[in-house]
CSV table of C-alpha atoms in Angstrom, one decimal:
chain,number,residue,atom,x,y,z
F,1,MET,CA,18.3,-23.3,13.2
F,2,THR,CA,21.4,-22.1,15.2
F,3,GLU,CA,25.1,-22.8,14.8
F,4,ALA,CA,28.2,-21.5,16.4
F,5,HIS,CA,29.9,-18.5,14.8
F,6,ALA,CA,32.4,-16.5,16.8
F,7,GLU,CA,33.4,-15.6,20.3
F,8,PRO,CA,31.1,-13.2,22.0
F,9,ARG,CA,32.4,-9.6,22.2
F,10,PRO,CA,31.2,-6.6,24.2
F,11,THR,CA,28.6,-4.6,22.3
F,12,GLY,CA,25.8,-2.0,22.7
F,13,HIS,CA,22.2,-3.0,22.7
F,14,THR,CA,21.6,-6.1,20.7
F,15,GLY,CA,17.9,-6.7,21.1
F,16,GLY,CA,18.2,-9.8,23.3
F,17,GLN,CA,15.6,-11.1,25.7
F,18,ALA,CA,13.2,-8.3,26.8
F,19,ASP,CA,13.6,-6.8,30.2
F,20,GLU,CA,12.4,-3.7,32.0
F,21,THR,CA,14.4,-1.5,29.6
F,22,THR,CA,13.3,-3.1,26.4
F,23,ARG,CA,9.6,-3.4,27.1
F,24,GLY,CA,9.0,0.2,26.1
F,25,THR,CA,7.9,2.2,23.1
F,26,LEU,CA,9.1,1.6,19.5
F,27,LEU,CA,9.8,4.9,17.7
F,28,PHE,CA,9.6,5.4,14.0
F,29,ALA,CA,10.5,8.9,12.7
F,30,GLY,CA,10.7,10.1,9.1
F,31,ASP,CA,8.5,10.8,6.1
F,32,VAL,CA,5.0,9.6,5.6
F,33,TYR,CA,3.6,9.2,2.1
F,34,CYS,CA,0.2,8.7,0.7
F,35,ASP,CA,0.7,5.5,-1.4
F,36,VAL,CA,-1.6,5.0,-4.4
F,37,VAL,CA,-1.1,1.4,-5.5
F,38,PHE,CA,-2.2,-0.2,-8.7
F,39,SER,CA,-1.6,-3.9,-9.0
F,40,GLY,CA,-1.4,-6.4,-11.9
F,41,VAL,CA,-0.1,-3.7,-14.2
F,42,THR,CA,3.1,-2.4,-15.7
F,43,ALA,CA,3.9,1.2,-16.8
F,44,PRO,CA,2.2,2.0,-20.1
F,45,GLU,CA,4.0,3.0,-23.2
F,46,GLN,CA,3.8,6.6,-24.2
F,47,GLY,CA,0.3,7.5,-25.2
F,48,ALA,CA,-1.1,4.1,-24.1
F,49,GLU,CA,-3.6,3.3,-21.3
F,50,VAL,CA,-3.5,0.2,-19.1
F,51,PHE,CA,-6.0,-1.2,-16.6
F,52,ALA,CA,-5.1,-2.5,-13.2
F,53,ASP,CA,-6.5,-5.5,-11.4
F,54,ALA,CA,-6.8,-3.8,-8.1
F,55,PHE,CA,-6.2,-0.4,-6.4
F,56,ALA,CA,-5.6,0.9,-2.9
F,57,ILE,CA,-4.8,4.2,-1.1
F,58,THR,CA,-2.7,3.6,2.0
F,59,PRO,CA,-0.2,5.2,4.3
F,60,GLY,CA,3.4,4.6,3.1
F,61,GLY,CA,7.0,5.6,4.0
F,62,VAL,CA,7.8,5.3,7.6
F,63,ALA,CA,4.1,4.6,8.3
F,64,ASN,CA,4.7,1.1,6.9
F,65,ARG,CA,7.0,0.3,9.8
F,66,ALA,CA,4.9,2.1,12.5
F,67,VAL,CA,1.7,0.3,11.6
F,68,ALA,CA,3.3,-3.1,11.3
F,69,ALA,CA,4.9,-2.7,14.7
F,70,ALA,CA,1.7,-1.6,16.3
F,71,ARG,CA,-0.3,-4.5,14.7
F,72,ALA,CA,2.4,-6.8,16.0
F,73,GLY,CA,1.3,-5.8,19.5
F,74,ALA,CA,4.1,-3.4,20.5
F,75,PRO,CA,3.4,0.1,21.8
F,76,THR,CA,4.6,2.3,19.0
F,77,MET,CA,5.1,6.0,18.3
F,78,LEU,CA,5.2,7.7,14.9
F,79,ALA,CA,6.9,11.1,14.5
F,80,SER,CA,6.3,12.8,11.2
F,81,CYS,CA,4.4,15.5,9.3
F,82,LEU,CA,1.6,15.5,6.8
F,83,GLY,CA,0.0,18.3,4.8
F,84,ASP,CA,-3.6,19.3,5.5
F,85,ASP,CA,-4.6,18.5,1.9
F,86,VAL,CA,-7.3,15.9,1.3
F,87,LEU,CA,-4.9,13.0,0.9
F,88,GLY,CA,-2.9,14.0,4.0
F,89,ARG,CA,-6.0,14.2,6.1
F,90,HIS,CA,-7.1,10.8,4.9
F,91,VAL,CA,-3.7,9.2,5.8
F,92,TYR,CA,-3.8,11.1,9.2
F,93,ASP,CA,-7.2,9.7,10.0
F,94,VAL,CA,-6.2,6.2,9.1
F,95,LEU,CA,-3.1,6.3,11.3
F,96,THR,CA,-4.8,7.9,14.3
F,97,ALA,CA,-7.4,5.1,14.2
F,98,GLU,CA,-4.7,2.4,14.4
F,99,PRO,CA,-4.7,0.7,17.8
F,100,PHE,CA,-1.4,0.7,19.8
F,101,LEU,CA,-0.1,3.5,17.6
F,102,ASP,CA,0.7,6.8,19.3
F,103,THR,CA,0.3,9.6,16.8
F,104,SER,CA,0.8,12.5,19.2
F,105,LEU,CA,4.0,13.4,17.2
F,106,LEU,CA,2.3,13.2,13.8
F,107,GLU,CA,1.7,16.8,12.8
F,108,LEU,CA,-0.7,18.2,10.2
F,109,VAL,CA,1.0,21.2,8.5
F,110,HIS,CA,-1.4,23.9,7.1
F,111,GLY,CA,-0.9,24.6,3.5
F,112,HIS,CA,1.5,21.8,2.9
F,113,GLN,CA,1.0,19.2,0.2
F,114,SER,CA,1.6,15.7,1.5
F,115,ALA,CA,4.0,13.5,-0.4
F,116,VAL,CA,2.3,11.1,-2.8
F,117,SER,CA,3.8,8.0,-4.4
F,118,VAL,CA,2.0,6.0,-7.1
F,119,ALA,CA,3.1,2.4,-7.4
F,120,LEU,CA,2.5,0.2,-10.4
F,121,THR,CA,3.0,-3.4,-9.4
F,122,GLY,CA,3.1,-6.1,-12.0
F,123,PRO,CA,4.0,-9.8,-11.9
F,124,ASP,CA,7.7,-9.2,-12.4
F,125,ASP,CA,8.5,-5.6,-11.5
F,126,ARG,CA,7.4,-2.3,-10.0
F,127,SER,CA,7.4,1.3,-11.1
F,128,PHE,CA,6.9,4.4,-9.0
F,129,ILE,CA,5.9,8.0,-9.5
F,130,THR,CA,6.5,10.3,-6.5
F,131,TYR,CA,5.8,13.9,-5.7
F,132,GLU,CA,7.2,15.4,-2.5
F,133,GLU,CA,7.6,18.8,-1.0
F,134,HIS,CA,10.4,18.7,1.6
F,135,LEU,CA,9.7,20.2,5.1
F,136,GLY,CA,13.1,19.5,6.6
F,137,PRO,CA,14.2,16.8,9.0
F,138,THR,CA,11.8,15.2,11.4
F,139,VAL,CA,12.1,16.6,14.9
F,140,VAL,CA,12.2,14.2,17.9
F,141,PRO,CA,11.7,16.1,21.1
F,142,ASP,CA,14.2,15.8,24.0
F,143,ASP,CA,11.4,14.9,26.4
F,144,ILE,CA,10.0,12.0,24.4
F,145,GLY,CA,10.5,9.6,27.3
F,146,PRO,CA,12.0,6.0,27.3
F,147,VAL,CA,12.3,4.5,23.9
F,148,ALA,CA,13.1,0.8,23.6
F,149,ALA,CA,14.1,0.8,20.0
F,150,THR,CA,14.0,3.0,16.9
F,151,HIS,CA,14.7,2.5,13.2
F,152,VAL,CA,16.8,4.8,11.1
F,153,GLY,CA,18.2,4.8,7.6
F,154,ILE,CA,22.0,4.8,7.4
F,155,ALA,CA,22.5,5.8,3.8
F,156,LYS,CA,23.1,9.3,5.0
F,157,PRO,CA,24.6,10.7,8.3
F,158,LEU,CA,22.3,10.0,11.2
F,159,PRO,CA,20.4,12.8,12.8
F,160,ALA,CA,21.6,14.0,16.3
F,161,TRP,CA,18.5,12.5,18.1
F,162,VAL,CA,19.7,9.0,17.3
F,163,ALA,CA,22.9,9.2,19.3
F,164,ARG,CA,21.0,10.9,22.1
F,165,LEU,CA,18.5,8.1,22.4
F,166,ARG,CA,21.1,5.4,22.0
F,167,ALA,CA,23.1,7.0,24.9
F,168,ALA,CA,19.9,6.7,27.0
F,169,GLY,CA,19.6,3.0,26.3
F,170,THR,CA,17.6,2.8,23.0
F,171,THR,CA,18.4,0.0,20.6
F,172,VAL,CA,19.1,1.5,17.2
F,173,VAL,CA,18.1,-0.6,14.2
F,174,GLY,CA,19.4,0.5,10.8
F,175,GLY,CA,18.4,0.0,7.2
F,176,VAL,CA,19.3,1.1,3.7
F,177,GLY,CA,17.6,1.3,0.3
F,178,TRP,CA,18.8,0.6,-3.2
F,179,ASP,CA,21.8,2.7,-4.1
F,180,HIS,CA,20.9,4.2,-7.5
F,181,THR,CA,24.4,5.6,-7.9
F,182,GLY,CA,25.9,2.1,-8.0
F,183,GLU,CA,28.7,3.1,-5.7
F,184,TRP,CA,27.7,1.2,-2.6
F,185,SER,CA,29.9,3.4,-0.5
F,186,GLY,CA,32.0,2.2,2.3
F,187,GLY,CA,30.7,5.2,4.3
F,188,VAL,CA,27.5,3.3,4.9
F,189,LEU,CA,29.5,0.5,6.6
F,190,ASP,CA,31.3,3.1,8.7
F,191,ARG,CA,28.0,4.2,10.1
F,192,LEU,CA,27.3,0.7,11.4
F,193,ALA,CA,29.3,1.8,14.5
F,194,GLU,CA,26.5,4.1,15.3
F,195,ILE,CA,23.8,1.4,15.4
F,196,ASP,CA,23.1,-1.9,17.2
F,197,VAL,CA,21.2,-4.0,14.6
F,198,PHE,CA,21.5,-3.8,10.8
F,199,VAL,CA,18.7,-5.2,8.5
F,200,PRO,CA,19.4,-5.1,4.8
F,201,ASN,CA,18.2,-7.4,2.1
F,202,ASP,CA,20.6,-9.9,0.5
F,203,VAL,CA,21.3,-7.8,-2.6
F,204,GLU,CA,22.1,-4.7,-0.6
F,205,ALA,CA,24.2,-6.7,1.9
F,206,MET,CA,26.3,-8.4,-0.8
F,207,ARG,CA,26.8,-5.1,-2.8
F,208,TYR,CA,28.1,-3.3,0.3
F,209,THR,CA,30.3,-6.1,1.5
F,210,ARG,CA,31.5,-7.3,-2.0
F,211,THR,CA,30.5,-10.8,-1.1
F,212,ASP,CA,28.6,-13.5,-3.1
F,213,SER,CA,26.2,-14.9,-0.5
F,214,ALA,CA,23.8,-13.6,2.2
F,215,LEU,CA,25.6,-15.6,4.9
F,216,ALA,CA,29.0,-14.3,3.9
F,217,ALA,CA,27.7,-10.7,3.8
F,218,ALA,CA,26.1,-11.1,7.2
F,219,LYS,CA,29.4,-12.3,8.7
F,220,VAL,CA,31.2,-9.4,7.3
F,221,LEU,CA,28.6,-7.0,8.6
F,222,ALA,CA,28.6,-8.6,12.0
F,223,GLU,CA,32.3,-7.6,12.3
F,224,ARG,CA,31.0,-4.0,12.5
F,225,VAL,CA,27.6,-4.3,14.2
F,226,PRO,CA,26.4,-6.5,17.1
F,227,LEU,CA,23.5,-8.1,15.1
F,228,ALA,CA,23.3,-8.4,11.3
F,229,VAL,CA,20.1,-9.6,9.8
F,230,VAL,CA,20.0,-10.2,6.1
F,231,THR,CA,16.6,-11.0,4.4
F,232,ARG,CA,16.5,-13.3,1.4
F,233,GLY,CA,13.0,-12.9,0.1
F,234,PRO,CA,11.4,-16.3,-0.5
F,235,ASP,CA,14.6,-18.0,0.8
F,236,GLY,CA,14.1,-16.7,4.4
F,237,VAL,CA,16.5,-14.8,6.5
F,238,VAL,CA,20.0,-15.3,8.0
F,239,ALA,CA,21.3,-13.4,11.1
F,240,VAL,CA,24.8,-13.3,12.6
F,241,ASP,CA,24.7,-12.4,16.3
F,242,SER,CA,28.3,-11.5,17.0
F,243,ALA,CA,27.5,-10.6,20.6
F,244,ASN,CA,26.5,-14.1,21.4
F,245,GLY,CA,28.6,-16.0,18.8
F,246,VAL,CA,25.8,-17.6,16.8
F,247,VAL,CA,24.4,-17.8,13.3
F,248,VAL,CA,20.6,-18.1,13.1
F,249,THR,CA,18.5,-18.9,10.0
F,250,ALA,CA,14.7,-18.9,9.5
F,251,ASP,CA,12.5,-20.0,6.6
F,252,THR,CA,9.6,-18.0,5.3
F,253,VAL,CA,6.2,-19.0,4.1
F,254,ARG,CA,6.1,-19.2,0.3
F,255,VAL,CA,3.3,-17.3,-1.3
F,256,ASP,CA,2.3,-15.8,-4.7
F,257,ALA,CA,3.2,-12.1,-4.2
F,258,VAL,CA,0.6,-9.6,-5.2
F,259,ASP,CA,2.6,-6.5,-4.1
F,260,PRO,CA,6.0,-6.6,-2.5
F,261,THR,CA,5.9,-2.9,-1.6
F,262,GLY,CA,6.8,-2.4,2.1
F,263,ALA,CA,7.6,-6.1,2.8
F,264,GLY,CA,11.0,-5.1,4.2
F,265,ASP,CA,9.3,-2.5,6.4
F,266,VAL,CA,6.9,-5.1,7.7
F,267,PHE,CA,9.8,-7.5,8.4
F,268,VAL,CA,11.9,-5.1,10.4
F,269,ALA,CA,9.0,-3.7,12.4
F,270,SER,CA,7.7,-7.1,13.3
F,271,PHE,CA,11.3,-8.2,14.2
F,272,MET,CA,11.6,-5.2,16.5
F,273,ALA,CA,8.2,-5.9,18.1
F,274,GLY,CA,9.4,-9.4,18.9
F,275,VAL,CA,11.8,-7.9,21.4
F,276,HIS,CA,8.9,-6.3,23.2
F,277,HIS,CA,7.3,-9.8,23.5
F,278,GLY,CA,10.6,-11.2,25.0
F,279,TRP,CA,11.2,-13.8,22.2
F,280,ASP,CA,14.5,-15.2,21.3
F,281,LEU,CA,16.3,-14.4,18.0
F,282,GLU,CA,15.0,-17.4,16.1
F,283,THR,CA,11.4,-16.7,17.1
F,284,ARG,CA,11.7,-13.1,16.1
F,285,LEU,CA,13.1,-14.0,12.7
F,286,ARG,CA,10.3,-16.5,12.1
F,287,PHE,CA,7.6,-14.1,13.2
F,288,ALA,CA,9.1,-11.3,11.0
F,289,ALA,CA,9.5,-13.5,8.0
F,290,ALA,CA,5.9,-14.8,8.3
F,291,SER,CA,4.5,-11.3,8.7
F,292,ALA,CA,6.4,-10.1,5.6
F,293,ALA,CA,5.1,-13.1,3.6
F,294,PHE,CA,1.5,-12.2,4.6
F,295,ALA,CA,2.1,-8.6,3.6
F,296,VAL,CA,3.0,-9.3,0.0
F,297,THR,CA,-0.3,-11.0,-0.5
F,298,GLY,CA,-2.1,-7.6,-0.3
F,299,LEU,CA,-1.6,-4.1,-1.5
F,300,GLY,CA,0.6,-1.6,0.2
F,301,GLY,CA,2.9,-2.0,3.2
F,302,ALA,CA,0.9,-0.5,6.0
F,303,ALA,CA,-2.5,-1.7,4.7
F,304,SER,CA,-1.2,-5.3,4.4
F,305,ALA,CA,0.7,-5.6,7.7
F,306,PRO,CA,-1.0,-8.5,9.5
F,307,HIS,CA,-3.1,-8.3,12.6
F,308,PRO,CA,-2.4,-11.2,15.0
F,309,ASP,CA,-5.6,-13.1,14.2
F,310,GLU,CA,-5.0,-12.7,10.4
F,311,LEU,CA,-1.4,-14.1,10.8
F,312,ARG,CA,-2.6,-17.1,12.8
F,313,VAL,CA,-5.2,-18.0,10.1
F,314,PHE,CA,-2.6,-17.4,7.3
F,315,LEU,CA,-0.2,-19.8,8.9
F,316,ASP,CA,-2.8,-22.4,9.6
F,317,GLN,CA,-4.2,-22.3,6.1
F,318,ARG,CA,-0.7,-22.9,4.7
F,319,ALA,CA,0.2,-25.5,7.2
F,320,ALA,CA,3.4,-23.6,8.0
F,321,PRO,CA,5.8,-26.0,9.7
F,322,GLY,CA,7.0,-25.5,13.2
F,323,ASP,CA,5.6,-24.4,16.5
F,324,TRP,CA,3.7,-21.1,16.3
F,325,SER,CA,2.2,-21.2,19.8
F,326,PHE,CA,4.2,-18.1,20.7
F,327,LEU,CA,1.7,-16.0,18.7
F,328,ALA,CA,-0.7,-16.4,21.6
F,329,ASP,CA,1.5,-13.7,23.3
F,330,VAL,CA,0.6,-11.1,20.6
F,331,PRO,CA,-2.4,-8.9,21.8
F,332,SER,CA,-5.0,-7.9,19.3
F,333,ALA,CA,-7.0,-4.7,19.3
F,334,ASP,CA,-9.9,-6.6,20.8
F,335,ASN,CA,-7.9,-7.6,23.9
């Protein structure tokens, strides 16, 4: 659903219709975790033992986005480091086996312990235990070649390679996480000038903008960034495209969530992949929302990112309204 919003204004790269410059590689750079997920359980009291309903070991962190984009049919590159410990090697093997995912910049570091995050997911909440040994910032080489779009966190100052890629024509998509300090600093909003698309969830967006609705927050954000996309969980998503003067909303597919871990990662990666396929904004939003809905029905972010055939079956089984014929454009690993 589309409505008028504001007069178009000159902007950077807004992720519009795909052309020769946008049909390139998606780059995801950052920390990869080994996620150990227990579902149907909450954190035990001291001295107690609890039993989970299900269990999975899966790549996590930036790998959630990289795998989701690759499964959405976009050529994708992952830049990160893993230790050569047993968990790191397992994650490395899983990622290198993923079709459409270029892991030539995924390094195994001898003697390093890979980051591990244990997630306890219950019906109402999640708890995490994480161990991480820092290696320093991820390095993106100067000769990486054309990059259509990349994703970066904007809670902290952006690394130098982001500006370098953006100057070369790369669309920069930004995200944030929960601010445990409760400050919701305006410095984050200042960094919107360094990106082209911002994708927070509704709580994050409203806290940063001091507004009381996802739409109001998206409109405030769109005064600073060409495209603001605010996810609303089971209530879908709203986007304000200030470059073209429109507000676009999309519904999601309602499901019983098993594990919401990584759903936001799957959303943003699928949204970015939609540009590669040349879809308009509303189609990209619908695709991303449906992909995220599928993801929460399984364990882990990367492990639950949908393959095209899985998404088609998922939507058919739930009689999702609307025309989904555009999914025929998404290649599968068998093609």
